[in-house]
mmCIF file of C-alpha atoms and ligand atoms in Angstrom:
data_model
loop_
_atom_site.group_PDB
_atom_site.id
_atom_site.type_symbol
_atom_site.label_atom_id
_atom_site.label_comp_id
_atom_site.label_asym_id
_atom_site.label_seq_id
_atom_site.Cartn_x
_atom_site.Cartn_y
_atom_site.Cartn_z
ATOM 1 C CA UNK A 1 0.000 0.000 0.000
ATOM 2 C CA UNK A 2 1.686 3.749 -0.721
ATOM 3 C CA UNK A 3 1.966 5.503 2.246
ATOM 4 C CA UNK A 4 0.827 8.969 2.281
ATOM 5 C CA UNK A 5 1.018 11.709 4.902
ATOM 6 C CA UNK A 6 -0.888 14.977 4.370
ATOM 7 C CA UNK A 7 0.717 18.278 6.339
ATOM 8 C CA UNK A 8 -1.768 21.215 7.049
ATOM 9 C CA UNK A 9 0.048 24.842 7.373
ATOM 10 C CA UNK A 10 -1.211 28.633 8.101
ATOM 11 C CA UNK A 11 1.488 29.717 5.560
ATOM 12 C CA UNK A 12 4.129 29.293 2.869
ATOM 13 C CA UNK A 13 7.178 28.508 5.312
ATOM 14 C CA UNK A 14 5.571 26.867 8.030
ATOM 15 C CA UNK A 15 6.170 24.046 6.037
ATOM 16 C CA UNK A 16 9.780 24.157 6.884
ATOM 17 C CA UNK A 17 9.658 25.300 10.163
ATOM 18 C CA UNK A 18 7.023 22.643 11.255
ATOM 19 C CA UNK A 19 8.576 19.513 10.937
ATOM 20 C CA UNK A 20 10.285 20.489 7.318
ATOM 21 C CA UNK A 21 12.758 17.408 7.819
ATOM 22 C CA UNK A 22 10.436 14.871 8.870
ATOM 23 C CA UNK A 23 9.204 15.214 5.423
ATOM 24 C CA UNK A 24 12.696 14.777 3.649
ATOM 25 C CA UNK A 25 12.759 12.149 5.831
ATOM 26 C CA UNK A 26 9.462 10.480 4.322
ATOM 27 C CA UNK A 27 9.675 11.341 1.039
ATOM 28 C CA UNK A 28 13.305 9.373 1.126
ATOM 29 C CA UNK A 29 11.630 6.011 1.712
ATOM 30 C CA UNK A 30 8.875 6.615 -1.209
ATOM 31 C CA UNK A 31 6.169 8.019 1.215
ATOM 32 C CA UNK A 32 4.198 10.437 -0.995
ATOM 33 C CA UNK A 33 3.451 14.059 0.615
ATOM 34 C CA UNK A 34 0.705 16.277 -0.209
ATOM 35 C CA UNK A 35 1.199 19.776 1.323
ATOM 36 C CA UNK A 36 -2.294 21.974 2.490
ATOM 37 C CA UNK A 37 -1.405 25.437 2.778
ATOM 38 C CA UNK A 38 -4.401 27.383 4.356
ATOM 39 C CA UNK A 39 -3.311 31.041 3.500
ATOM 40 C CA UNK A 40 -1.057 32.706 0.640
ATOM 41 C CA UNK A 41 1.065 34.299 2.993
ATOM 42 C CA UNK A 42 -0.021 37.616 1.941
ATOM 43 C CA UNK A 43 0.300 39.931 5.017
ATOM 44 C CA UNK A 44 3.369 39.118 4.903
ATOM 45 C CA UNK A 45 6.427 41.369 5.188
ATOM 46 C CA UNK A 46 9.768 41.251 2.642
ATOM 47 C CA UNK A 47 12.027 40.364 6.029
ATOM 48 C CA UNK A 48 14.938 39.374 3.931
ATOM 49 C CA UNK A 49 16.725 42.705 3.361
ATOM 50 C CA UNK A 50 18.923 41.482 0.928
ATOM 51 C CA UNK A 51 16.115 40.601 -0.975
ATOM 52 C CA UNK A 52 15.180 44.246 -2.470
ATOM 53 C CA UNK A 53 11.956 45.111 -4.232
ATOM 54 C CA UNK A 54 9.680 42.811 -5.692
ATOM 55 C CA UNK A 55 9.403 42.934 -9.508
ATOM 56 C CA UNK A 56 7.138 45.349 -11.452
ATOM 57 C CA UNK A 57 3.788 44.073 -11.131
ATOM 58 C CA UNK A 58 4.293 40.908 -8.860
ATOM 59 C CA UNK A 59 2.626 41.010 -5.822
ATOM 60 C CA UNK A 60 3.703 39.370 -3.088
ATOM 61 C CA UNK A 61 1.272 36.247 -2.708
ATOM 62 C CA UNK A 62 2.526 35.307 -6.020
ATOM 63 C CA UNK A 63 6.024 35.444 -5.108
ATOM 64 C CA UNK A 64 5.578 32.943 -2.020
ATOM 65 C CA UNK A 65 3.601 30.930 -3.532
ATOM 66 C CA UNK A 66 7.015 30.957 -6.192
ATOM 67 C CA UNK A 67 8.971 30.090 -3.108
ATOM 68 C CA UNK A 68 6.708 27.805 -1.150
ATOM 69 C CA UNK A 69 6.236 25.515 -4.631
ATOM 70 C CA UNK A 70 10.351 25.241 -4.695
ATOM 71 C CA UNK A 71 10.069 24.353 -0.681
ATOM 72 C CA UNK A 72 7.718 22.036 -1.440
ATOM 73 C CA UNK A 73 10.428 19.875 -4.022
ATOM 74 C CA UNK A 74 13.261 20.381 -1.724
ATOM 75 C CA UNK A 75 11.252 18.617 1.026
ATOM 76 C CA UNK A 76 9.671 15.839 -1.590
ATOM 77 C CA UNK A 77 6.043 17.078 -1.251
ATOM 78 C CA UNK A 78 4.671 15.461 -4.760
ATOM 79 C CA UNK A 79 1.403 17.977 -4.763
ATOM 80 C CA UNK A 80 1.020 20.926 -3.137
ATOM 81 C CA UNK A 81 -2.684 22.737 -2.295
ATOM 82 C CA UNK A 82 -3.863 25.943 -1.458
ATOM 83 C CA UNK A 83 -6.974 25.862 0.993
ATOM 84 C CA UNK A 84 -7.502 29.571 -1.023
ATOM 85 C CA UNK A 85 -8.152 31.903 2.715
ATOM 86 C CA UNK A 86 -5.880 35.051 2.956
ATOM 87 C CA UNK A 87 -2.980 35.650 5.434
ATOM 88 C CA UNK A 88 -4.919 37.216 8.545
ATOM 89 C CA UNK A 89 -1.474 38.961 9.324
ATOM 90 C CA UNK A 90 -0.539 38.691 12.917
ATOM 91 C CA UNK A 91 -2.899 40.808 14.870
ATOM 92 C CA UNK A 92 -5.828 39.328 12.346
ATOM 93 C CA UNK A 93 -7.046 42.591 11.300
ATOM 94 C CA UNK A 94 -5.313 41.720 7.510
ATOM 95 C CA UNK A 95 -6.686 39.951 4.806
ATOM 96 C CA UNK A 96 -10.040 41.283 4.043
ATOM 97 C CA UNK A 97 -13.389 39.134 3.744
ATOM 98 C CA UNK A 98 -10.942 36.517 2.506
ATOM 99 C CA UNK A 99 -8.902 36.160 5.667
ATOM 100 C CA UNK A 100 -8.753 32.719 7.479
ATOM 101 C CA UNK A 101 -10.009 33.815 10.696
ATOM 102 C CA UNK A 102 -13.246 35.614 8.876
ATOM 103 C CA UNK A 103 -14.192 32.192 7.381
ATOM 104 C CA UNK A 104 -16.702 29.684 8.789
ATOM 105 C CA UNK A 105 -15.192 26.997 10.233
ATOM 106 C CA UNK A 106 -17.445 24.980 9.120
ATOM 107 C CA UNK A 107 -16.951 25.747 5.500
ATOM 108 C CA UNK A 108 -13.236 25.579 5.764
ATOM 109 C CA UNK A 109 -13.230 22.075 7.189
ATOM 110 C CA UNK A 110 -15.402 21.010 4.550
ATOM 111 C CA UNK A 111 -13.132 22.665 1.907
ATOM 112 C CA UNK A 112 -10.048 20.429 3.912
ATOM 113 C CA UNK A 113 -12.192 17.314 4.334
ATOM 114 C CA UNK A 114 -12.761 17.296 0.605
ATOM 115 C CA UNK A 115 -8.907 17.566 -0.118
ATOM 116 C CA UNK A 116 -8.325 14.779 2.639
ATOM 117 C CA UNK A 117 -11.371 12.325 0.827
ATOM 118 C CA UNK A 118 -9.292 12.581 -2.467
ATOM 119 C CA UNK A 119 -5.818 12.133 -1.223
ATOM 120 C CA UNK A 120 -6.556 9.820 1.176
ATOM 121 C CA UNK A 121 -3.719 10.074 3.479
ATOM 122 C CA UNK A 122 -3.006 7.691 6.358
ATOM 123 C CA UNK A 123 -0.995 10.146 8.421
ATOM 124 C CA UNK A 124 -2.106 13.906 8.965
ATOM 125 C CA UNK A 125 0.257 16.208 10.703
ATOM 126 C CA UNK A 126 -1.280 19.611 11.735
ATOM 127 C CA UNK A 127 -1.110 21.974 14.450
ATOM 128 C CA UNK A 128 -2.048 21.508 17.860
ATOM 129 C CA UNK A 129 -3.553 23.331 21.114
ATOM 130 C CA UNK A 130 -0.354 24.825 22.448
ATOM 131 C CA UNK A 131 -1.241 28.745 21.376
ATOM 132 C CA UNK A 132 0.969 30.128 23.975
ATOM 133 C CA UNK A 133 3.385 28.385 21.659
ATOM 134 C CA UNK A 134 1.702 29.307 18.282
ATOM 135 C CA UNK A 135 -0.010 32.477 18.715
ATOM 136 C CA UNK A 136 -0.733 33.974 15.075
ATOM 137 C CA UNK A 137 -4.423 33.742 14.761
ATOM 138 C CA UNK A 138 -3.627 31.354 11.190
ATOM 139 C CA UNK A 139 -2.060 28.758 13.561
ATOM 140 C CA UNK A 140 -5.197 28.597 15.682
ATOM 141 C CA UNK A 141 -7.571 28.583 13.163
ATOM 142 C CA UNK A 142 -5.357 26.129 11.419
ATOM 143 C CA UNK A 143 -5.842 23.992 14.338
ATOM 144 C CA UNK A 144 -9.179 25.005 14.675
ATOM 145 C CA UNK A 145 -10.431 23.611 11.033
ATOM 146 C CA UNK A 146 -8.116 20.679 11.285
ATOM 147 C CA UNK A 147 -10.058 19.205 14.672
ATOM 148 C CA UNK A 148 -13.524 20.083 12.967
ATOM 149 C CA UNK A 149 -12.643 18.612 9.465
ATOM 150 C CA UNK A 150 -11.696 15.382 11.728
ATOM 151 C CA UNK A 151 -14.848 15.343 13.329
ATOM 152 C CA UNK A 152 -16.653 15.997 10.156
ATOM 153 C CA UNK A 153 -14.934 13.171 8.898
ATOM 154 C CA UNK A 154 -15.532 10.665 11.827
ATOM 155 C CA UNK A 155 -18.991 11.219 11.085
ATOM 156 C CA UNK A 156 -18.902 10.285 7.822
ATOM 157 C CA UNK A 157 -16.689 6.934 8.086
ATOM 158 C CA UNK A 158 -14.713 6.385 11.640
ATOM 159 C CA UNK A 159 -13.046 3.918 10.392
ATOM 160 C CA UNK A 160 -10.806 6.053 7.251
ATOM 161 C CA UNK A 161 -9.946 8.423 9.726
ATOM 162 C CA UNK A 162 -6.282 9.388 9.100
ATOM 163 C CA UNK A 163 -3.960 9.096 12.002
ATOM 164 C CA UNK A 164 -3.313 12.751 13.517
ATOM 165 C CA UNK A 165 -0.037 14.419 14.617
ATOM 166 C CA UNK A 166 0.375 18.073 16.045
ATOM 167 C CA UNK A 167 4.357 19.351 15.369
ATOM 168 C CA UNK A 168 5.914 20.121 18.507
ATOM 169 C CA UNK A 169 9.089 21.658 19.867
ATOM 170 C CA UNK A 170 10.129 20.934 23.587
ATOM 171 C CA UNK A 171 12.207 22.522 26.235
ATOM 172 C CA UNK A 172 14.515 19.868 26.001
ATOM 173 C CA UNK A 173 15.329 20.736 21.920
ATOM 174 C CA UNK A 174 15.447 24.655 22.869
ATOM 175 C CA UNK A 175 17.895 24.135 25.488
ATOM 176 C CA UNK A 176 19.941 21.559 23.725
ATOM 177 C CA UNK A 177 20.029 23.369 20.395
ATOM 178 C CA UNK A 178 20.849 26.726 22.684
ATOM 179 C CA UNK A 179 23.472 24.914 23.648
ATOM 180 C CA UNK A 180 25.262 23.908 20.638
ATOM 181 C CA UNK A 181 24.764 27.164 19.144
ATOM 182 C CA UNK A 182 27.221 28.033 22.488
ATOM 183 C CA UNK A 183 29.642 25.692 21.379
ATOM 184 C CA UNK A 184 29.783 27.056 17.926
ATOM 185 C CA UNK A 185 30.508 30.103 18.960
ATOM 186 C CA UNK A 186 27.200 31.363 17.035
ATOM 187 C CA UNK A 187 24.463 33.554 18.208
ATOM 188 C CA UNK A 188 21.587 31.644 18.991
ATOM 189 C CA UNK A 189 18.148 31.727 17.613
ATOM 190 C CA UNK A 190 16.596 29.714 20.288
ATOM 191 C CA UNK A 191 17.191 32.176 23.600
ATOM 192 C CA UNK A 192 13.761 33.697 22.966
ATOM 193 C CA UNK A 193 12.439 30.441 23.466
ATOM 194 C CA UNK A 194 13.986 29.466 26.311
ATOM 195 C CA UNK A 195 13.357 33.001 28.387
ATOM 196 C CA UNK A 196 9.597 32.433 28.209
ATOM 197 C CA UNK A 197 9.048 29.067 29.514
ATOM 198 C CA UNK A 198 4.742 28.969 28.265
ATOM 199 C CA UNK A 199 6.194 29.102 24.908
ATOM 200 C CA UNK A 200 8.125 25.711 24.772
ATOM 201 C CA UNK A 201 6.415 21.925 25.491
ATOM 202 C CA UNK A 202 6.660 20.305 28.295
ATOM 203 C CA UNK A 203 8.773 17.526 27.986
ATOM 204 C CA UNK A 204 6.312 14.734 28.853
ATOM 205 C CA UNK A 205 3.745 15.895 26.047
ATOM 206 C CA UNK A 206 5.857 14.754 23.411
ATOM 207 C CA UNK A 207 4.835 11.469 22.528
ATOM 208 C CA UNK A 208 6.194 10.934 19.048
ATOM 209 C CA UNK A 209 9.997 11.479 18.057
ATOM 210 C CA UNK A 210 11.024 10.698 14.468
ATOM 211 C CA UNK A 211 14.868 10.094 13.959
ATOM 212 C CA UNK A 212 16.460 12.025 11.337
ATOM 213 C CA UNK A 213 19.977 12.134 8.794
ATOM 214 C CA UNK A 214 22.128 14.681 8.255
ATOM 215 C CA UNK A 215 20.593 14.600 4.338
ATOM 216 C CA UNK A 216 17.173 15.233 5.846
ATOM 217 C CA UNK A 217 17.975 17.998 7.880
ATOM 218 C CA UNK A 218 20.286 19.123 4.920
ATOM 219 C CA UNK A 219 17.137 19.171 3.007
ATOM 220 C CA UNK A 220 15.308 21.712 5.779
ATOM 221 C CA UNK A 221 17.912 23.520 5.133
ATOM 222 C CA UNK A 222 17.750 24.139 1.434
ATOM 223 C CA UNK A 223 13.974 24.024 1.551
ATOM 224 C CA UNK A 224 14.419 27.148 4.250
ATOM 225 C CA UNK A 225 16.501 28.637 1.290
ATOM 226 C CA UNK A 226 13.336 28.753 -1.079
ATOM 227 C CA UNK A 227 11.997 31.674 0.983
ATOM 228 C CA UNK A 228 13.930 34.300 -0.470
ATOM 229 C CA UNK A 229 11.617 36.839 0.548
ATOM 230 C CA UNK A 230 11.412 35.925 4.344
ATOM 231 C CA UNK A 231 14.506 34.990 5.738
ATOM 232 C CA UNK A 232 18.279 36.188 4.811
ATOM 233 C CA UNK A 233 21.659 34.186 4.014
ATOM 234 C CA UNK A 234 23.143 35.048 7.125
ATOM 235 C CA UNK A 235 20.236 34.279 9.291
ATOM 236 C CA UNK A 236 20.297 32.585 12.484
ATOM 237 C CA UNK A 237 18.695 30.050 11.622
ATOM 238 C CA UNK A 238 21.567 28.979 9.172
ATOM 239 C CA UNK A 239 24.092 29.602 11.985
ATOM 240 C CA UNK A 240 24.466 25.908 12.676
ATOM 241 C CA UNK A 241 25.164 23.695 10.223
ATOM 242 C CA UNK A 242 23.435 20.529 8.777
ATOM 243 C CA UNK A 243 26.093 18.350 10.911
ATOM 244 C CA UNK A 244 26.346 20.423 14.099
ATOM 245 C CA UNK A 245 22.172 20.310 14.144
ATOM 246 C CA UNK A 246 22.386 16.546 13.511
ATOM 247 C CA UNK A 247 24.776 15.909 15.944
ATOM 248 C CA UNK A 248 22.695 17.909 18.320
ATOM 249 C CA UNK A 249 19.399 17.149 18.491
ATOM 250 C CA UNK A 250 18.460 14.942 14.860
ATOM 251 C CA UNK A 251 15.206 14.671 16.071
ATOM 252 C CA UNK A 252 11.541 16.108 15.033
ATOM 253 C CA UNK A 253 8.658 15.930 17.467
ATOM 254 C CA UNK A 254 4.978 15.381 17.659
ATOM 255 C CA UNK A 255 2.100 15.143 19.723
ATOM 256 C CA UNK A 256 -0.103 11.890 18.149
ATOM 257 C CA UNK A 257 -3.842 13.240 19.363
ATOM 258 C CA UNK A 258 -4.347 9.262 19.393
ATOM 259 C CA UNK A 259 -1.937 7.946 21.511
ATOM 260 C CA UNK A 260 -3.009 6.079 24.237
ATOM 261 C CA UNK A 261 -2.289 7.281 27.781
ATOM 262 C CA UNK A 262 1.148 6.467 29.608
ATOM 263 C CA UNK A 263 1.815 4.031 25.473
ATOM 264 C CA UNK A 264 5.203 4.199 25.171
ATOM 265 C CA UNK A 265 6.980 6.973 22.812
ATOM 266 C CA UNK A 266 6.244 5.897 18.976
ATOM 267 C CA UNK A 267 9.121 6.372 16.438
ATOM 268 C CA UNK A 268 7.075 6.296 13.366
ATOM 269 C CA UNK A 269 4.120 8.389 12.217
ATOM 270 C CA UNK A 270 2.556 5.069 10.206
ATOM 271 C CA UNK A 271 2.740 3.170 13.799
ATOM 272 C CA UNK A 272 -1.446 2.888 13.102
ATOM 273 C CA UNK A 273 -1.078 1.763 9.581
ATOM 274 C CA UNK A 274 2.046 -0.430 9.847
HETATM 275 ZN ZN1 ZN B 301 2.723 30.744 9.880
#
């Protein structure tokens, strides 16, 4: 049977930043991935400021959607979709009658459940309930439609009910990944995180850890590349290298919304299907 995992993001990016290499990972072993992205990415800023202007005439929702469709092959995504809502910006007030938090959510998880009934994934990976964590209004939403489009489904057939992962980051890879950045001798990107302790995951919430190569983490790299416009070549999120993150922490984490209480850790997002 093909395996098939189906990610659900606010934004062009996200798909990097949220579990980018667990992807790489996937996609390595002839899992197919079909990337949802619920917003163009529109409210957006140009952040990279080597980047300049953007051409005559191209707005900038075109442009990401440029760099999130080159993402999207780095990681091995084989399709990618746009749910069609418009980047609420981060105080929500962007967007227009289009934005993601002005639509139903009933009507958006219909517009996801119909995706989900043609791709027919086994594995979903979305956001979960952690908005101290997450706090731009997309992320909740995205959570938001992603719980209702699984009830909507439920209802319809319990038993085709893809499996259901939340990305998640813990205190332990902040610190740890603080850490080497310290022994590089680089500035770190992860001290925010650390200084505000809602924003991290506990520990013991993580109940999924997928192991990763250096060539999958290589590939978050290059796929973190694609976004020209929102992140320079010196950033410091480049500061460590493929290796020094491997050797570090080569791990991506997940909270399975399944998993049965005090189960031991699982290692695989098919552990349902397998
Ligand atoms: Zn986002």
């Amino acid at each position: 049977m093909q395996r098939k995992i189906l990610t659900v993001h606010a934004h062009p990016d996200d798909e990097v930043s949220r579990g980018g290499a667990t992807i790489a990972h996937y996609t390595a072993q002839g899992v197919q991935a079909v990337l949802v992205t619920c917003t163009d990415g529109a409210a957006g800023e140009i952040l990279n400021p080597d980047f300049g202007a953007l051409p005559q005439g191209r707005t900038l929702a075109a442009q990401r959607a440029e760099e999130l469709a080159a993402s999207a092959r780095a990681l091995g995504y084989s399709t990618v979709h746009s749910l069609g809502f418009a980047d609420s910006g981060f105080d929500g007030t962007a967007g227009g009658t289009d934005a993601f938090v002005k639509a139903s959510t009933d009507a958006a998880a219909e517009r996801l459940a119909a995706l989900i009934e043609k791709e027919k994934p086994q594995v979903i990976v979305g956001y979960g309930t952690n908005h101290a964590r997450d706090p731009h209004p997309d992320h909740i939403r995205a959570n938001q439609v992603l719980t209702r489009c699984v009830e909507l489904l439920g209802e319809r057939d319990g038993s085709r009910v893809p499996d259901v992962f939340h990305v998640a980051f813990s205190r332990r890879r902040h610190r740890v990944l603080h850490e080497a950045c310290g022994t590089a001798g680089v500035p770190s990107p992860y001290a925010p995180g650390l200084r505000e302790p809602d924003t991290s995951f506990d520990d013991a919430e993580i109940n999924t850890v997928i192991s990763l190569s250096e060539t999958a983490i290589e590939r978050r790299l290059s796929a973190l590349r694609c976004h020209k416009t929102q992140i320079a070549a010196n950033s410091g999120w480049f500061a460590l290298s493929a290796s020094e993150l491997y050797q570090a922490f080569p791990y991506d984490e997940y909270i399975r919304v399944a998993a049965p209480p005090g189960g031991r850790p699982c290692d695989d997002l098919f552990v349902a299907s397998s």
